[in-house]
PDB file of C-alpha atoms and ligand atoms in Angstrom:
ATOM      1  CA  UNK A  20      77.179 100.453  90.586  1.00 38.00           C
ATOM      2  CA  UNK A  21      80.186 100.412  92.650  1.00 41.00           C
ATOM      3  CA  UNK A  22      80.832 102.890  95.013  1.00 43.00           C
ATOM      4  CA  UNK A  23      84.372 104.277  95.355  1.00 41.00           C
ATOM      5  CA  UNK A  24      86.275 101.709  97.629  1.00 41.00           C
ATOM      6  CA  UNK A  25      86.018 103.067 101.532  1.00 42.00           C
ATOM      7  CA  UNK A  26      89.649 103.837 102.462  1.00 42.00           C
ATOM      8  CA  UNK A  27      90.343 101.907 105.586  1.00 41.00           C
ATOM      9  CA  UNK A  28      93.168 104.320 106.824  1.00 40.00           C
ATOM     10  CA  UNK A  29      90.297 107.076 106.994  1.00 38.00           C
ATOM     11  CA  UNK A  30      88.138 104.726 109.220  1.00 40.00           C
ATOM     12  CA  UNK A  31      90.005 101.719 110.914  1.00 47.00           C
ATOM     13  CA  UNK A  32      87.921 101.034 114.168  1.00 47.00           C
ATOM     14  CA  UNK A  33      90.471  97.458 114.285  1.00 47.00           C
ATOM     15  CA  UNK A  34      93.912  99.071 113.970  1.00 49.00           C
ATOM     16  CA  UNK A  35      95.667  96.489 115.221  1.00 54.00           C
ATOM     17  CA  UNK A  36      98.448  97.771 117.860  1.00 57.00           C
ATOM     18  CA  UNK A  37     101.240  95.211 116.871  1.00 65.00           C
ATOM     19  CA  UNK A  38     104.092  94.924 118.748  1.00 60.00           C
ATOM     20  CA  UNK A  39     105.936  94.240 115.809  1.00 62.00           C
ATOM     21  CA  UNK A  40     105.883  97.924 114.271  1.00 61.00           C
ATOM     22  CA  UNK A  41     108.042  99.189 117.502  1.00 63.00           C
ATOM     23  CA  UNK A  42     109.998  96.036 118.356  1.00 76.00           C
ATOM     24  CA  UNK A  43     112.618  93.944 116.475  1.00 81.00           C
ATOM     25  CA  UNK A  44     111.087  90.962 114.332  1.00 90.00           C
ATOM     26  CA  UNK A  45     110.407  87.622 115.909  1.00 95.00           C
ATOM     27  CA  UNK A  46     112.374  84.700 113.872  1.00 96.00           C
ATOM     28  CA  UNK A  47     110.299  81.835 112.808  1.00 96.00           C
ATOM     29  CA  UNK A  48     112.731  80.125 114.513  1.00 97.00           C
ATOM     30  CA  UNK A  49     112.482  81.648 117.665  1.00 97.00           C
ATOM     31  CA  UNK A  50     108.956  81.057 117.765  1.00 98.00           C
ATOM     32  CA  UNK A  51     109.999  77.418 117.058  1.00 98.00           C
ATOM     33  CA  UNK A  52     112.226  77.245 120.109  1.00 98.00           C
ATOM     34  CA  UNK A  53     109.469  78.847 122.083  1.00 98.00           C
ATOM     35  CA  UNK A  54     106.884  76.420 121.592  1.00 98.00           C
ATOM     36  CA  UNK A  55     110.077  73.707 122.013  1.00 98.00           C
ATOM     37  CA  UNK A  56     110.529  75.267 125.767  1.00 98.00           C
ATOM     38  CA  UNK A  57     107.100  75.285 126.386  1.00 98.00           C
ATOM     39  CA  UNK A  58     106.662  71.511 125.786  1.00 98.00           C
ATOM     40  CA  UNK A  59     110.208  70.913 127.328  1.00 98.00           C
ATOM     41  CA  UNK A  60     108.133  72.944 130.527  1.00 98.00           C
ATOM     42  CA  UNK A  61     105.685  71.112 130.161  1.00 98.00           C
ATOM     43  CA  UNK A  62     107.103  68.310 131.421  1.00 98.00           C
ATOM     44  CA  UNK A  63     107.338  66.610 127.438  1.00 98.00           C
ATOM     45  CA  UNK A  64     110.074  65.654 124.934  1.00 98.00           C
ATOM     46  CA  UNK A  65     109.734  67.312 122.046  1.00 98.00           C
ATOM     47  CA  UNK A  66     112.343  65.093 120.352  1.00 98.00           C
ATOM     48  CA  UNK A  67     109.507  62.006 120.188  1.00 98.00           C
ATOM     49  CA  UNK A  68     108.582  61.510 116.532  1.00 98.00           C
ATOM     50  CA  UNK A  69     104.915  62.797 117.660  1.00 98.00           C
ATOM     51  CA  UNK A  70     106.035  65.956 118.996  1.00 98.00           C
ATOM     52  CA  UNK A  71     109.344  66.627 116.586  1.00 98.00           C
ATOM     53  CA  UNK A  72     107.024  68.854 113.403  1.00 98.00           C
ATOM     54  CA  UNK A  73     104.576  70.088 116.512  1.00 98.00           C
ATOM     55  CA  UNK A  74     106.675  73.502 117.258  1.00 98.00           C
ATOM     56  CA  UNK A  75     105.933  74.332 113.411  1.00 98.00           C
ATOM     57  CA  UNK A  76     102.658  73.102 113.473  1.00 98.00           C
ATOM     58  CA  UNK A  77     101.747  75.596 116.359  1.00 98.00           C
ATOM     59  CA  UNK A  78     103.101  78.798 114.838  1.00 98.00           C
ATOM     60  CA  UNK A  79     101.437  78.151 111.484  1.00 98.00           C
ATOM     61  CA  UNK A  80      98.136  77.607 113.187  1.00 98.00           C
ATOM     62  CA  UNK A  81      98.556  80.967 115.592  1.00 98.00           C
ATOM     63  CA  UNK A  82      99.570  82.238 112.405  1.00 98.00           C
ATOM     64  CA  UNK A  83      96.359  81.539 110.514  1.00 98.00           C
ATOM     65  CA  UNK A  84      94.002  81.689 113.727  1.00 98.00           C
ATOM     66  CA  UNK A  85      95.355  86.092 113.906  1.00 98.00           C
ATOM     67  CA  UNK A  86      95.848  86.601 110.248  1.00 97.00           C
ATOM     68  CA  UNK A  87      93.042  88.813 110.769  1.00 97.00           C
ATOM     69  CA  UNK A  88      96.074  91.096 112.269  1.00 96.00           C
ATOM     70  CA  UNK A  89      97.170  91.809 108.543  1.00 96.00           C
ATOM     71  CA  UNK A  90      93.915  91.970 106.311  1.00 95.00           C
ATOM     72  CA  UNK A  91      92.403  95.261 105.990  1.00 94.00           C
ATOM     73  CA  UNK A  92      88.440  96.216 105.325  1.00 95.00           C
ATOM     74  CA  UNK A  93      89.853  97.639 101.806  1.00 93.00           C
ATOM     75  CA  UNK A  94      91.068  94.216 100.704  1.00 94.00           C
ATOM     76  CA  UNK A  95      88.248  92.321 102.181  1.00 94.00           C
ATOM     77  CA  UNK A  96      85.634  94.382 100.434  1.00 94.00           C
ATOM     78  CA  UNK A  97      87.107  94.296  97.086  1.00 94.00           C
ATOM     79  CA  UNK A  98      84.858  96.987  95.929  1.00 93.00           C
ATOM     80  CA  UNK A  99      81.616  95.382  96.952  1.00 95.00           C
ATOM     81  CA  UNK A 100      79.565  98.493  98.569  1.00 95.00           C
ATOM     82  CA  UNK A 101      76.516  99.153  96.457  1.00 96.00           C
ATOM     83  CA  UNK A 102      73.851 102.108  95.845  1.00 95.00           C
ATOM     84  CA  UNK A 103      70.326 101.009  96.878  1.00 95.00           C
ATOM     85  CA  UNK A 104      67.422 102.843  97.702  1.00 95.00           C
ATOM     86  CA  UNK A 105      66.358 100.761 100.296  1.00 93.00           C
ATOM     87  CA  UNK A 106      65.908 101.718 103.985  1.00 93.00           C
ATOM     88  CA  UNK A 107      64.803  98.403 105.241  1.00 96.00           C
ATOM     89  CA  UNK A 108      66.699  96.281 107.980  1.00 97.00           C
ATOM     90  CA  UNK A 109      69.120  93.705 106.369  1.00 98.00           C
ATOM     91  CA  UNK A 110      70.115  90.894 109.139  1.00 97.00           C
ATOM     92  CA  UNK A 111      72.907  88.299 108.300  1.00 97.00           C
ATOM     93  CA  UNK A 112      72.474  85.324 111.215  1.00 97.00           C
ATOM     94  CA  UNK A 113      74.067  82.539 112.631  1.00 97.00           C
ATOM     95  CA  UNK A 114      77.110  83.282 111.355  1.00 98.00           C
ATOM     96  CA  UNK A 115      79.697  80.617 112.493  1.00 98.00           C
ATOM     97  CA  UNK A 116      82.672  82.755 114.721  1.00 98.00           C
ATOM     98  CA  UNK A 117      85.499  81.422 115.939  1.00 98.00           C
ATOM     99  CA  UNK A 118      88.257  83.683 117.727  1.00 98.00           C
ATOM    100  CA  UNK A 119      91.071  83.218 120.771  1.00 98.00           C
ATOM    101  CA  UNK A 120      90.330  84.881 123.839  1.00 98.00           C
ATOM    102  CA  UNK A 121      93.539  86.940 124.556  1.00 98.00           C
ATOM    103  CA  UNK A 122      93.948  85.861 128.015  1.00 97.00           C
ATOM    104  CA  UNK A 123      94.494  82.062 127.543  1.00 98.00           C
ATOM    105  CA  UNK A 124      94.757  82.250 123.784  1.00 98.00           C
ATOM    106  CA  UNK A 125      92.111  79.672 123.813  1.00 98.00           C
ATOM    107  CA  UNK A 126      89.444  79.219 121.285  1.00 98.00           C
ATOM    108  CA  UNK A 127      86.050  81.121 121.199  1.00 98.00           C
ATOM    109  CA  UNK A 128      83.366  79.341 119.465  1.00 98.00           C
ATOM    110  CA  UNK A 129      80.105  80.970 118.863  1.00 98.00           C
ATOM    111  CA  UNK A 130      77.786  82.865 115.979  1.00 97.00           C
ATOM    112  CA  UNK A 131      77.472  86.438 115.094  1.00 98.00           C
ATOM    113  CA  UNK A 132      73.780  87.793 114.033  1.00 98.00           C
ATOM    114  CA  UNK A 133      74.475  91.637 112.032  1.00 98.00           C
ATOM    115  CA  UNK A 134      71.780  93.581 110.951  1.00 98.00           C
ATOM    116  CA  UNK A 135      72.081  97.104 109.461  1.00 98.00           C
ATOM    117  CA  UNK A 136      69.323  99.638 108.418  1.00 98.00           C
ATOM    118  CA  UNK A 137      70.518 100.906 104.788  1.00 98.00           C
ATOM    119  CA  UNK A 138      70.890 104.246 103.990  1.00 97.00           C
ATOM    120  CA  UNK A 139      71.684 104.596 100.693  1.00 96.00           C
ATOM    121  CA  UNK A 140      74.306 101.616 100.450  1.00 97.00           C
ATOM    122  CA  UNK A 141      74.290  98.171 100.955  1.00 97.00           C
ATOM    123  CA  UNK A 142      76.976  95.727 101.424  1.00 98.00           C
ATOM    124  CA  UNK A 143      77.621  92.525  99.867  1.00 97.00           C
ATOM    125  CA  UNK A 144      76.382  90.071 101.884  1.00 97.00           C
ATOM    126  CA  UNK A 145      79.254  87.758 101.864  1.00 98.00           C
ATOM    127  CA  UNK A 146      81.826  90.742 102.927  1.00 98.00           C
ATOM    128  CA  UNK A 147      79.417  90.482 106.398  1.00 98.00           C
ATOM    129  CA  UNK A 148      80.727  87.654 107.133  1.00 98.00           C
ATOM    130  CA  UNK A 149      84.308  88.289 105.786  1.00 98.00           C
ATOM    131  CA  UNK A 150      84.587  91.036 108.629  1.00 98.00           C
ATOM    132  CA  UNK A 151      83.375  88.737 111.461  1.00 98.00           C
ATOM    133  CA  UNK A 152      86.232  86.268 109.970  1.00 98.00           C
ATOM    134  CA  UNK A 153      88.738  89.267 109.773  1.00 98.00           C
ATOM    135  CA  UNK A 154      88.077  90.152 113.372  1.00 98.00           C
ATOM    136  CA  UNK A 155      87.294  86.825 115.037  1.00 98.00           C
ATOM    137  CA  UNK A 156      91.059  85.815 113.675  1.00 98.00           C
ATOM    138  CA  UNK A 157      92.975  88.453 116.059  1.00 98.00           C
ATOM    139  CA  UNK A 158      93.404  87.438 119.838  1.00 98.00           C
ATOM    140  CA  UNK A 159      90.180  88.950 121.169  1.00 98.00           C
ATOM    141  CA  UNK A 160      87.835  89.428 124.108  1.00 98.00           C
ATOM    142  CA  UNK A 161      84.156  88.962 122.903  1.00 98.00           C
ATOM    143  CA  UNK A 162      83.284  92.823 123.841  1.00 98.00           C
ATOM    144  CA  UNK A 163      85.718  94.255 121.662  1.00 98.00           C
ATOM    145  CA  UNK A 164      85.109  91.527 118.994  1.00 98.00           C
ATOM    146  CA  UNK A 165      81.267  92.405 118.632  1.00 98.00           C
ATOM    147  CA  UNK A 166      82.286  96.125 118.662  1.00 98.00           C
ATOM    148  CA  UNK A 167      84.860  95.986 116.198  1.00 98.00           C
ATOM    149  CA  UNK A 168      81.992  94.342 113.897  1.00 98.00           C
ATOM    150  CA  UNK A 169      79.447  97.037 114.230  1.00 98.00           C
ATOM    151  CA  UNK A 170      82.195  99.926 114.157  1.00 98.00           C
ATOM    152  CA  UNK A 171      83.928  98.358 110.678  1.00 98.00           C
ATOM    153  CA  UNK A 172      79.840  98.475 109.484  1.00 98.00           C
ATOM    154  CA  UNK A 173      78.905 102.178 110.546  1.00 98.00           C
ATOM    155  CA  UNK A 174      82.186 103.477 109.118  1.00 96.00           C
ATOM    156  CA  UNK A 175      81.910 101.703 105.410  1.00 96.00           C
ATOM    157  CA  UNK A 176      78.239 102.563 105.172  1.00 97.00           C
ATOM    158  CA  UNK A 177      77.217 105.428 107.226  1.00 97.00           C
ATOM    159  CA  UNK A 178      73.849 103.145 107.569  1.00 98.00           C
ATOM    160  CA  UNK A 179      70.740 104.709 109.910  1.00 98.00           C
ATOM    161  CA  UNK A 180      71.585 102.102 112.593  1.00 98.00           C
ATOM    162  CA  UNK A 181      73.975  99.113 113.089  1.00 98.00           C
ATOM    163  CA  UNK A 182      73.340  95.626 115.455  1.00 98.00           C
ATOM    164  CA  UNK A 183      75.927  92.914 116.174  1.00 98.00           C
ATOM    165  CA  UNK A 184      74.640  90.205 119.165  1.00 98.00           C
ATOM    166  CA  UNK A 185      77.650  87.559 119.155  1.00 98.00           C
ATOM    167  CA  UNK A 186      76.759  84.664 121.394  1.00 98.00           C
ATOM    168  CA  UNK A 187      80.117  82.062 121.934  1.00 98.00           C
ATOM    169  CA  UNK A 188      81.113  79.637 124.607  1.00 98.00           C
ATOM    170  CA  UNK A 189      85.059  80.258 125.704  1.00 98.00           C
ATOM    171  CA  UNK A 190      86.688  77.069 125.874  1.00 98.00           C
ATOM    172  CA  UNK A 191      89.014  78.999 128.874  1.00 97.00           C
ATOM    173  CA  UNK A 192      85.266  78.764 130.841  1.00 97.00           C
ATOM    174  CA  UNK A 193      84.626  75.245 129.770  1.00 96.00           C
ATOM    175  CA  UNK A 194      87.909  73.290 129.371  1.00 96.00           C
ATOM    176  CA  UNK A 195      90.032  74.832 132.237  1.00 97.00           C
ATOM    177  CA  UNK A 196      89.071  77.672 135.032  1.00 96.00           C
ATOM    178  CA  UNK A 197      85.602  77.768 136.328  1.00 94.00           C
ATOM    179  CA  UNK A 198      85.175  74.761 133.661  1.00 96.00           C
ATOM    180  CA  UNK A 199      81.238  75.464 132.845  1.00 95.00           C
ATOM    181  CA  UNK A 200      80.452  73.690 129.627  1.00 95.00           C
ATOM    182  CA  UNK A 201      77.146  74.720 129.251  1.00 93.00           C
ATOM    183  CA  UNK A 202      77.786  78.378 129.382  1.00 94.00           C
ATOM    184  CA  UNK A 203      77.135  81.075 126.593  1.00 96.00           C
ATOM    185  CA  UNK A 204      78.186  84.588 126.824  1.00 97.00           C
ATOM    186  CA  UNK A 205      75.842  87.100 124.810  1.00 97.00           C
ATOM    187  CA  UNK A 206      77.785  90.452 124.117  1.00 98.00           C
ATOM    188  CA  UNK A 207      75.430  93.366 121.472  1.00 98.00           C
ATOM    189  CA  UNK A 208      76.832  96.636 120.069  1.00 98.00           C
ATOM    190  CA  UNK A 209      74.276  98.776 118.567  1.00 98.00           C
ATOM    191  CA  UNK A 210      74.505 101.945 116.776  1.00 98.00           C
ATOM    192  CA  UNK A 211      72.172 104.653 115.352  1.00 98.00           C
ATOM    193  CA  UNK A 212      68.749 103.595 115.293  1.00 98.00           C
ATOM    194  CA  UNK A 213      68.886 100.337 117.235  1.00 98.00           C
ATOM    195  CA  UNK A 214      70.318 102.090 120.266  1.00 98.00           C
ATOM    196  CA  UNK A 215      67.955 104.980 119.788  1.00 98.00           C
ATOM    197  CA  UNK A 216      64.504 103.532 118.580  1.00 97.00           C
ATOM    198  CA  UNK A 217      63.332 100.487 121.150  1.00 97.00           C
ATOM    199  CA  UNK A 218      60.651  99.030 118.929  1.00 97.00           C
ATOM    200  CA  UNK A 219      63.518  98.966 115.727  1.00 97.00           C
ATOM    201  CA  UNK A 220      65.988  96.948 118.562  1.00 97.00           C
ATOM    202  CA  UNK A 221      62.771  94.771 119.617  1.00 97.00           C
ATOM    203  CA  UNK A 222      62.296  93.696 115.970  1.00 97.00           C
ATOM    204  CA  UNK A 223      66.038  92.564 115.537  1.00 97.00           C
ATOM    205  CA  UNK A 224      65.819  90.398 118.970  1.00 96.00           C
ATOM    206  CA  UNK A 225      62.938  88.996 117.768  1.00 96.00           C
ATOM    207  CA  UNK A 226      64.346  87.896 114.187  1.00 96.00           C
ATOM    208  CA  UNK A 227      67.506  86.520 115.844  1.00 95.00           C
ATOM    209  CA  UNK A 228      65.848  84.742 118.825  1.00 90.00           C
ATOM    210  CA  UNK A 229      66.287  81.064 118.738  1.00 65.00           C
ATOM    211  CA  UNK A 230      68.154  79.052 121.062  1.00 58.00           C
ATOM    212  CA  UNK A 231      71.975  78.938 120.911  1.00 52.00           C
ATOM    213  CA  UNK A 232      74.002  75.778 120.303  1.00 60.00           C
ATOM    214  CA  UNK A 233      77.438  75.751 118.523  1.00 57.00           C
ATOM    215  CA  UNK A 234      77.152  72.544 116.162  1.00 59.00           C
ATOM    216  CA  UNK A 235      81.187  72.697 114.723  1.00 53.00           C
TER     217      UNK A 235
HETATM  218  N1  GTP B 311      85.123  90.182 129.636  1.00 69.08           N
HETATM  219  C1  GTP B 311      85.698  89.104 129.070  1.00 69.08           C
HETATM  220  N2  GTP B 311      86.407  88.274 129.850  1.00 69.08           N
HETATM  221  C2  GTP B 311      86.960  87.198 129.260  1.00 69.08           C
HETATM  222  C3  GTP B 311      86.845  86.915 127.902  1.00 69.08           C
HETATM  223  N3  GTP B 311      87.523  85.764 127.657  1.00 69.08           N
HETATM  224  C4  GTP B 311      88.044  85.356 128.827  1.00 69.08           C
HETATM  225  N4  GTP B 311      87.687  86.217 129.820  1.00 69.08           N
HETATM  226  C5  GTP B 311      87.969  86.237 131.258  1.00 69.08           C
HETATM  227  O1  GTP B 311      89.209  86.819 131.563  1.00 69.08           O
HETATM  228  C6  GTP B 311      89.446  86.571 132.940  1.00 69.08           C
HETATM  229  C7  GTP B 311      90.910  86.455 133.240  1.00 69.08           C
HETATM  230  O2  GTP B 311      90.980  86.374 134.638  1.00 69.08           O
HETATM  231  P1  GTP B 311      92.277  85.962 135.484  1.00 69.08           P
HETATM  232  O3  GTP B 311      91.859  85.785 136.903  1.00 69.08           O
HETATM  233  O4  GTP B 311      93.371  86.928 135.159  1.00 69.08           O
HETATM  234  O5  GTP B 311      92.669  84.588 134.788  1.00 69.08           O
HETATM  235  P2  GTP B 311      92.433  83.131 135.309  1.00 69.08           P
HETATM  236  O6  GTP B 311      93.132  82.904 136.604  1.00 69.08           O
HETATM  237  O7  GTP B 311      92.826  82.215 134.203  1.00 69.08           O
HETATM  238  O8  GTP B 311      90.862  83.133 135.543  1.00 69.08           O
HETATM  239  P3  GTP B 311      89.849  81.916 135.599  1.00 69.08           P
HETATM  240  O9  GTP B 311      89.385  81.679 134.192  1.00 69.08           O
HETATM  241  O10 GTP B 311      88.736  82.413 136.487  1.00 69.08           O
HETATM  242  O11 GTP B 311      90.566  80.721 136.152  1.00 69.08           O
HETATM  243  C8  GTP B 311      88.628  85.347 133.273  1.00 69.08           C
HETATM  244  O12 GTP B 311      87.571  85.746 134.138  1.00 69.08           O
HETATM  245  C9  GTP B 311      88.057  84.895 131.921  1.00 69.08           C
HETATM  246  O13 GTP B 311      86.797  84.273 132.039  1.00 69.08           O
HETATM  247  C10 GTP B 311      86.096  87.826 127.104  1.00 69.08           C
HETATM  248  O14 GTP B 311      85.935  87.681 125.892  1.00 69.08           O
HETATM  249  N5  GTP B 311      85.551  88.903 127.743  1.00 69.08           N
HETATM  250 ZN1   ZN B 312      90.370  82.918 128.048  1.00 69.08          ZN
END
């Protein structure tokens, strides 16, 4: 049976603080010139037949790569929070993440691991992953990212406990900066039961433990 939909605007741990709701719009074509100037800065010509369609191709991809800026947990879920008497852990992992690390708005490339201790509803599996998509597509820093996952999970389920371990490599720390290929940044957010009951924690690193390699 379906449960009545969760209304987001009662719990929305993501609310995204766009500029846009206090400030004028942007023009597609402004953000066309922008990227122009920036290549222009960059020392290119953006009037070679390579670089003439690139100013559109950027926005679109920013575009897709923070649409998660204007889904909501309503739409995503489309209903699909469930009664179940169960009370066991349920752990999604290795879920491919990708995001943009607000500083450089360079990519973050990594896996999420969620686990949740039922209590009373379940979620459908799939919708898991949908929220690590929804968040991972706003400009993020990994902290807030895992957060925003485990937050978005206690407040549509009210579950006994809530676990998010994200482990990514930011291509700011490998391709540019400190430039450290091989490094991996592990941020957790746990809620309930996994921050208050060691041995429940201990058996959700144990199920996730494995070594970490992004294979894209
Ligand atoms: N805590 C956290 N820091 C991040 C994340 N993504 C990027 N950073 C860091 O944000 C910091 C920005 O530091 P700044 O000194 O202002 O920027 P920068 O000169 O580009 O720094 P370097 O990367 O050290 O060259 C850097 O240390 C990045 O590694 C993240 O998800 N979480
Ligand atoms: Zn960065």
């Amino acid at each position: 049976m379906t449960l009545s939909q969760p209304k987001s605007k009662d719990y929305n741990p993501a609310l995204p603080r766009l500029i846009s709701r206090s400030h004028p719009p942007v023009t597609e074509e402004e953000m066309h010139q922008a990227v122009r100037t920036l290549l222009l800065g960059l020392g290119e010509d953006p009037d070679r037949e390579g670089l003439r369609d690139t100013p559109k191709r950027v926005v679109k991809a920013l575009k897709f790569l923070t649409s998660g800026y204007h889904q909501s947990l309503d739409e995503l879920l489309n209903g699909a929070v469930f009664h179940e008497n169960t009370d066991e852990m349920v752990l999604v992992r290795d879920i491919d993440l990708f995001s943009s690390c607000e500083h450089h708005i360079l990519p973050i490339l990594g896996r999420a691991h969620v686990a949740y201790i039922p209590d009373g509803k379940v979620i459908g599996l799939s919708k898991i992953a949908r929220i690590c998509e929804m968040y991972g597509r706003r400009l993020q820093v990994q902290e807030r990212l895992t957060a925003q996952i485990a937050d978005a999970l206690q407040g549509l389920l009210q579950p006994k406990g809530v676990a998010v371990v994200v482990e990514a490599t930011h291509m700011c720390m490998v391709m540019r900066g400190v430039q450290k290929p091989g490094s991996w940044t592990v941020t957790s957010a746990v809620r309930g039961m996994f921050a208050e009951d060691a041995k429940t924690r201990q058996e959700f690193m144990s199920l996730i433990r494995h070594s970490a390699t992004f294979q894209g």
